[in-house]
PDB file of N, CA and C in Angstrom:
ATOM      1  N   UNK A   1     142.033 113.379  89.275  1.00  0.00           N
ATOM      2  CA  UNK A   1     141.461 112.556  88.222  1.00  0.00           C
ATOM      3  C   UNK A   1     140.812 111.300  88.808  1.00  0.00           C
ATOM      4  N   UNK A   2     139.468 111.030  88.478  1.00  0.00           N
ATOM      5  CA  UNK A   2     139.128 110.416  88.962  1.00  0.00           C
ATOM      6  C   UNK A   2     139.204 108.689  87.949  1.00  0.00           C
ATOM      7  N   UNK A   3     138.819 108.581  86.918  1.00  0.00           N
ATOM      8  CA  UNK A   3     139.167 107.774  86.257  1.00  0.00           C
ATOM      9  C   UNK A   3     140.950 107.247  85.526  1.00  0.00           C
ATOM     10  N   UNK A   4     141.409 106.502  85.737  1.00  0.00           N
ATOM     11  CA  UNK A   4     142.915 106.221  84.904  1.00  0.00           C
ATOM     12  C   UNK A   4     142.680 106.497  83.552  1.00  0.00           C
ATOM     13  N   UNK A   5     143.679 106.829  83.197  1.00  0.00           N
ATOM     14  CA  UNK A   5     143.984 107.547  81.624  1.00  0.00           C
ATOM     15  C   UNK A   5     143.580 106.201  80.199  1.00  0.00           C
ATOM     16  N   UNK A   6     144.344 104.510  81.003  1.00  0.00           N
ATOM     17  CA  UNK A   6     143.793 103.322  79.957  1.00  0.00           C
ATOM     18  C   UNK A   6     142.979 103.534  79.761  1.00  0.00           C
ATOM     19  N   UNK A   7     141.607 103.394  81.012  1.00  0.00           N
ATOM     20  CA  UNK A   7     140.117 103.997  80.575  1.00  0.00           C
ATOM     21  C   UNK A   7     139.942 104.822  79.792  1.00  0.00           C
ATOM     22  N   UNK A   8     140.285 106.200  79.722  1.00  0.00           N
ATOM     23  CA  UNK A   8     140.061 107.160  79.166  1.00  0.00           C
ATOM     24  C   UNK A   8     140.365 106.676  77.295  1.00  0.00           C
ATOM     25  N   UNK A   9     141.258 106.461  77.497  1.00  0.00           N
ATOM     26  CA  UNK A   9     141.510 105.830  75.982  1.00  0.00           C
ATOM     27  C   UNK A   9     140.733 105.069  75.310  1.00  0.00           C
ATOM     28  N   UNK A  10     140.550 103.610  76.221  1.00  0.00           N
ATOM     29  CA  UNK A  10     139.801 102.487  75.478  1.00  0.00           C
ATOM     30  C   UNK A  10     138.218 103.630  75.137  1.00  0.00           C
ATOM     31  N   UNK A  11     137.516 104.093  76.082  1.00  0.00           N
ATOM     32  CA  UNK A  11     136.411 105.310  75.828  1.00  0.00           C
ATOM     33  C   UNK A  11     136.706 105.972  74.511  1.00  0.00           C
ATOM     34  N   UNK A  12     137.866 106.462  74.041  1.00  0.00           N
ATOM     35  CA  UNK A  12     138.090 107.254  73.265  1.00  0.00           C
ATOM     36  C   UNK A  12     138.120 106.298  71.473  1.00  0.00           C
ATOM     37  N   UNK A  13     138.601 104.905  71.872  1.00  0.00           N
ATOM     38  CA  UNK A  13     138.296 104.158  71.301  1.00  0.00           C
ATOM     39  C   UNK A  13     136.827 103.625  70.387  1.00  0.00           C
ATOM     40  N   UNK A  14     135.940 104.030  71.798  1.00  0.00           N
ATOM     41  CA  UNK A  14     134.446 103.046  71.413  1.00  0.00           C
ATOM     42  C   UNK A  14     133.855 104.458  70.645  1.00  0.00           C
ATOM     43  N   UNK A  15     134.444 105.851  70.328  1.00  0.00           N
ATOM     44  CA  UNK A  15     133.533 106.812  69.682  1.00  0.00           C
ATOM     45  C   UNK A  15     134.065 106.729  68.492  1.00  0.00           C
ATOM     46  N   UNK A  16     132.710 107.041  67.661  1.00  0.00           N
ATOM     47  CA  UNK A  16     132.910 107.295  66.216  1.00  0.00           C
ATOM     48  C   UNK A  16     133.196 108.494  66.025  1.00  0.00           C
ATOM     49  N   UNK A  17     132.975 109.179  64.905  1.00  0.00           N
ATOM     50  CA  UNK A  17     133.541 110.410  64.336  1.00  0.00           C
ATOM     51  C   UNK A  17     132.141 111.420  64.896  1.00  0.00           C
ATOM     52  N   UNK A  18     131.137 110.934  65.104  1.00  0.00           N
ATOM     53  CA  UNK A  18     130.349 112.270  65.169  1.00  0.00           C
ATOM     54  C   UNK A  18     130.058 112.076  66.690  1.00  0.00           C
ATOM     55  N   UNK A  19     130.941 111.658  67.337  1.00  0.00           N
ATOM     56  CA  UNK A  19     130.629 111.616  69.055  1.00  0.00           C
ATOM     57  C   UNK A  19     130.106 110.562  69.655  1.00  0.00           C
ATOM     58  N   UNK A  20     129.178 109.800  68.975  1.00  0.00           N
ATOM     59  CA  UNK A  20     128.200 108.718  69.333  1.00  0.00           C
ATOM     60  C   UNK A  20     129.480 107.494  69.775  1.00  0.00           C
ATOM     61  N   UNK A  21     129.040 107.166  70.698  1.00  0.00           N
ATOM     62  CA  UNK A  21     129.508 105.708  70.984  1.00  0.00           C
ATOM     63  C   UNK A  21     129.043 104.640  70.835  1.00  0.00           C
ATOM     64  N   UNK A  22     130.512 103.344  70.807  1.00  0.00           N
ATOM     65  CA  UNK A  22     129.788 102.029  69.685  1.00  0.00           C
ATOM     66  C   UNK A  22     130.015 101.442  70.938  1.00  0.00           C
ATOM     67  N   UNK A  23     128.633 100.358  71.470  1.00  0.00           N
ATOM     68  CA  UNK A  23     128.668  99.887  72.386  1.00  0.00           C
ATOM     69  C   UNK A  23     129.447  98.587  72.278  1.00  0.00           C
ATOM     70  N   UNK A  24     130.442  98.377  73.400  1.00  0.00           N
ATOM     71  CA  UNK A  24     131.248  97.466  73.371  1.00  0.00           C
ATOM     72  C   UNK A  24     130.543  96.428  73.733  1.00  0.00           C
ATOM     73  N   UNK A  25     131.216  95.215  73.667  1.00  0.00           N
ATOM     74  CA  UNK A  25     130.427  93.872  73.808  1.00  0.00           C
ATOM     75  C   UNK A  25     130.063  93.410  75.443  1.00  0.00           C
ATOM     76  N   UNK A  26     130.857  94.395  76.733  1.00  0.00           N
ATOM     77  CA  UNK A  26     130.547  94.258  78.006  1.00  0.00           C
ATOM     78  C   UNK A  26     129.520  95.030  78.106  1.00  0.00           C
ATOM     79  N   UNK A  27     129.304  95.799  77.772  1.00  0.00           N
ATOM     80  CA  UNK A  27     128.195  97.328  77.914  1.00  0.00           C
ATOM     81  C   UNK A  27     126.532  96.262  77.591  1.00  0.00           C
ATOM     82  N   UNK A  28     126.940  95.620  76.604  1.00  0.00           N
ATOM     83  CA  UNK A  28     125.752  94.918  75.490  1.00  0.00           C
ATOM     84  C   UNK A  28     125.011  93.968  76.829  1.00  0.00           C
ATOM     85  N   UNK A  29     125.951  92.947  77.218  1.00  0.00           N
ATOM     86  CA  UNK A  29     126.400  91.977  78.096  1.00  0.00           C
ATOM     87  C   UNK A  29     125.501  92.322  79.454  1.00  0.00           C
ATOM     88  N   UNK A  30     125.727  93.451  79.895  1.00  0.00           N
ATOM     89  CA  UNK A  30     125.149  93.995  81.057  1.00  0.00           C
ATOM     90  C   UNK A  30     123.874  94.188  80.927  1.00  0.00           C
ATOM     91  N   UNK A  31     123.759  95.548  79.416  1.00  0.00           N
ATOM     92  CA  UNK A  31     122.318  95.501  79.335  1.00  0.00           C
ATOM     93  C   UNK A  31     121.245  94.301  79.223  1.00  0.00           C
ATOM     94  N   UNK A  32     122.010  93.520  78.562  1.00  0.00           N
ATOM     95  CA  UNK A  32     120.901  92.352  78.123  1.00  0.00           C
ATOM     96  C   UNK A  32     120.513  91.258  79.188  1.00  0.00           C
ATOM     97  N   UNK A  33     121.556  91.408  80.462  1.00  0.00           N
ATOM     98  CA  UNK A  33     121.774  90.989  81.904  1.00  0.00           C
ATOM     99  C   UNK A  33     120.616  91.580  82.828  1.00  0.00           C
ATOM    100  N   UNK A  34     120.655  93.026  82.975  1.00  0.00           N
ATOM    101  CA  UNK A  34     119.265  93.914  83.126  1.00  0.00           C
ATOM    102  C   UNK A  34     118.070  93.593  83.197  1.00  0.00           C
ATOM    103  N   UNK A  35     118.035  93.698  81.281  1.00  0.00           N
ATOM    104  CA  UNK A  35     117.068  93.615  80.550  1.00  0.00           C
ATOM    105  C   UNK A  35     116.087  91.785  81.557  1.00  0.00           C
ATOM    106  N   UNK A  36     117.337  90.899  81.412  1.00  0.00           N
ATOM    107  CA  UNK A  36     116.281  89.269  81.671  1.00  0.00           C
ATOM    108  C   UNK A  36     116.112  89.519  83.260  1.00  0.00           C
ATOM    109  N   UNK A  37     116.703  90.088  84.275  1.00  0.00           N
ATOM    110  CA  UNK A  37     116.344  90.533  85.755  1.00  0.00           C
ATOM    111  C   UNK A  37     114.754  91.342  85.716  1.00  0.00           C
ATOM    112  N   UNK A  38     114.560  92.072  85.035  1.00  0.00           N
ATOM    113  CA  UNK A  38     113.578  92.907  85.181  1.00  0.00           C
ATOM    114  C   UNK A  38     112.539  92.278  84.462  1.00  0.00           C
ATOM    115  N   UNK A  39     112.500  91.244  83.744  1.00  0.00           N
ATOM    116  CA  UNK A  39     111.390  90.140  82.908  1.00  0.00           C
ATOM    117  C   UNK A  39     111.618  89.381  83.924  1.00  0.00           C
ATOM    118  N   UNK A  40     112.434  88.562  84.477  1.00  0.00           N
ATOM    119  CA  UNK A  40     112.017  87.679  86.110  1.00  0.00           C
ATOM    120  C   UNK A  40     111.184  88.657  86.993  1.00  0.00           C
ATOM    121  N   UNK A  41     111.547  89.616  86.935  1.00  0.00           N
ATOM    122  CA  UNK A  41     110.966  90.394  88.472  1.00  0.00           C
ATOM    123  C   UNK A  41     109.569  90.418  87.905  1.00  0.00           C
ATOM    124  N   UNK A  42     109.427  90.935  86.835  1.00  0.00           N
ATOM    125  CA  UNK A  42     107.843  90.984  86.764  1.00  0.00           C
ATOM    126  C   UNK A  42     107.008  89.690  86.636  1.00  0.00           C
ATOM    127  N   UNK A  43     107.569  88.783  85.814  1.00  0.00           N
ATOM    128  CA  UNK A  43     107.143  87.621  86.038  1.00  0.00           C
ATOM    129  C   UNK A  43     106.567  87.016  87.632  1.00  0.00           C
ATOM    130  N   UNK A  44     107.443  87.392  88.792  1.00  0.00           N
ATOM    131  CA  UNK A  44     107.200  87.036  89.417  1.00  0.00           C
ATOM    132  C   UNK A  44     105.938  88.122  90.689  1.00  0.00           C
ATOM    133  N   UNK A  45     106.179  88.988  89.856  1.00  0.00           N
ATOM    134  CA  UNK A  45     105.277  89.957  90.817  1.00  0.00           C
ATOM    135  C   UNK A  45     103.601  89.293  90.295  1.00  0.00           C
ATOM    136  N   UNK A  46     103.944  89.216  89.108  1.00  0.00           N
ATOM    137  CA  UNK A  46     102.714  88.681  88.195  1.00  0.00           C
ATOM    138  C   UNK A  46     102.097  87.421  88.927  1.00  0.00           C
ATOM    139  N   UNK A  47     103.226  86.685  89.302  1.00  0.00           N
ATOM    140  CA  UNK A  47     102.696  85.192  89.329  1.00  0.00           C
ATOM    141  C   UNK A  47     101.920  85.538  91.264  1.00  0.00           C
ATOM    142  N   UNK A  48     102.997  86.177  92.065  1.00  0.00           N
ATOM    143  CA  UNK A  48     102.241  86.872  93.275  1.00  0.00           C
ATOM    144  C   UNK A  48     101.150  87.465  93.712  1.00  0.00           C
ATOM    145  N   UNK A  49     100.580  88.042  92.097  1.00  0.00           N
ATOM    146  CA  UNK A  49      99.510  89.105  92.502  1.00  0.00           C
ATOM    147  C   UNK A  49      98.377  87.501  92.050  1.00  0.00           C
ATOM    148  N   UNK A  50      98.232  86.833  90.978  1.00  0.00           N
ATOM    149  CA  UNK A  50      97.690  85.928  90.946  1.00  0.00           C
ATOM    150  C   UNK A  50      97.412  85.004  91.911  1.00  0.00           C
ATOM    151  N   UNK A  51      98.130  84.796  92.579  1.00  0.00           N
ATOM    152  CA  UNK A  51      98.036  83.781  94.073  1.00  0.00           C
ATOM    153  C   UNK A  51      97.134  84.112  95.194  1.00  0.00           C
ATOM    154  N   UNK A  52      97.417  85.507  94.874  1.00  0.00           N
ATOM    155  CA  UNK A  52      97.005  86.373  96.389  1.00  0.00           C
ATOM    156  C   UNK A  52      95.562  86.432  96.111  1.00  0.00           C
ATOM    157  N   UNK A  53      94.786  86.841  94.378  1.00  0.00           N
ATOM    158  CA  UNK A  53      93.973  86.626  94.058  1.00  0.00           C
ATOM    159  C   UNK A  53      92.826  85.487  94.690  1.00  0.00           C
ATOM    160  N   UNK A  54      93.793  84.090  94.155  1.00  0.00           N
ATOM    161  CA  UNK A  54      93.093  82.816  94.604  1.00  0.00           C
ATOM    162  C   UNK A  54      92.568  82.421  95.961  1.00  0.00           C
ATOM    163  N   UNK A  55      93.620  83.214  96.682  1.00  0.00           N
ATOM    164  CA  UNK A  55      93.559  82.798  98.195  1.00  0.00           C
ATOM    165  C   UNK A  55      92.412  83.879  98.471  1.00  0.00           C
ATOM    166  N   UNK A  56      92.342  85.172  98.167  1.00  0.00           N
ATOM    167  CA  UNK A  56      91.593  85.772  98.480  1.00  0.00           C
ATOM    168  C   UNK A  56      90.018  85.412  97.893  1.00  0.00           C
ATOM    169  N   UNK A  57      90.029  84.677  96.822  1.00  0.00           N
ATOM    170  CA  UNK A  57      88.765  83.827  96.067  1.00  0.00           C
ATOM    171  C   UNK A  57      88.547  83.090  97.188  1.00  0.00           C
ATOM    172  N   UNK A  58      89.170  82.346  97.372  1.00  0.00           N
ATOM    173  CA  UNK A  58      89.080  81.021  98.150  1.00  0.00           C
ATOM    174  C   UNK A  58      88.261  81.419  99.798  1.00  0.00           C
ATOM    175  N   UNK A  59      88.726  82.585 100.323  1.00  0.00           N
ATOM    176  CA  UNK A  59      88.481  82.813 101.824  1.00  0.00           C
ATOM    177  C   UNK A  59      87.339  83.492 101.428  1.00  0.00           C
ATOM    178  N   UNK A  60      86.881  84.315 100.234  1.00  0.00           N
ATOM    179  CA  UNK A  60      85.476  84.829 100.501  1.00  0.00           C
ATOM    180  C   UNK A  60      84.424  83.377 100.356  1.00  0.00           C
ATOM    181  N   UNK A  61      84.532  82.613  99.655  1.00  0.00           N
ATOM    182  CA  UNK A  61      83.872  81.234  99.466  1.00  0.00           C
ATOM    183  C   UNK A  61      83.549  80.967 100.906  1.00  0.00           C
ATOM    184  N   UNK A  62      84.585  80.714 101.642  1.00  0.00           N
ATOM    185  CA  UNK A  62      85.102  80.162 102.834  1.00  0.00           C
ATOM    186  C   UNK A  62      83.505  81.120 103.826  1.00  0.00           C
ATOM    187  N   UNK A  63      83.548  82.247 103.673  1.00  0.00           N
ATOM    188  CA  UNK A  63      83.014  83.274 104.707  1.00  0.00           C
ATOM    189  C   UNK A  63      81.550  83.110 104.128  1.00  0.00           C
ATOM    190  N   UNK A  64      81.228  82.692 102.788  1.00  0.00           N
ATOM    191  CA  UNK A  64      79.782  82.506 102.787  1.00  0.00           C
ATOM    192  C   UNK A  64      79.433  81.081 103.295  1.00  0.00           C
ATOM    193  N   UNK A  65      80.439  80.363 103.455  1.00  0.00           N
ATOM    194  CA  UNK A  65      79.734  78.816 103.921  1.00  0.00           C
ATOM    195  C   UNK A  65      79.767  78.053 102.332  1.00  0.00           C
ATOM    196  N   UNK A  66      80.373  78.090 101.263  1.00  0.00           N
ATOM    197  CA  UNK A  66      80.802  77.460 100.270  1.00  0.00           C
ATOM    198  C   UNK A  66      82.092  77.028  99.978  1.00  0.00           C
ATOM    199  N   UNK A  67      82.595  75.886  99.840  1.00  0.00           N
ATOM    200  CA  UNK A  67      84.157  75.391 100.029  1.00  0.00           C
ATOM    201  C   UNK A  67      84.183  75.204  98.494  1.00  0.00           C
TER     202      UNK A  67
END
């Protein structure tokens, strides 16, 4: 057995009658933990690809002889 039997219970706990499970308030907790990691990450890929943009604006300027 790979899980302890408490587990197994409190699990047996979070289901309703037609199988579906009611998400407990750690489960919620995590997702919504997730959820704001993956809105930073893109945020910041966002704000990266913008930069790289500028600099790359900036050095073609640079290569025609316009600052």
């Amino acid at each position: 057995m790979s899980s302890c039997l408490c587990q197994q219970d409190r699990n047996q706990q979070n289901r309703k009658a037609d199988g579906t499970e009611e998400p407990t308030e750690r489960s919620q907790q995590i997702k919504k933990k997730k959820k704001k990691k993956k809105k930073k990450k893109k945020k910041k890929k966002k704000k990266k690809k913008k930069k790289k943009k500028k600099k790359k604006k900036k050095k073609q300027l640079r290569t025609r002889g316009r600052w």
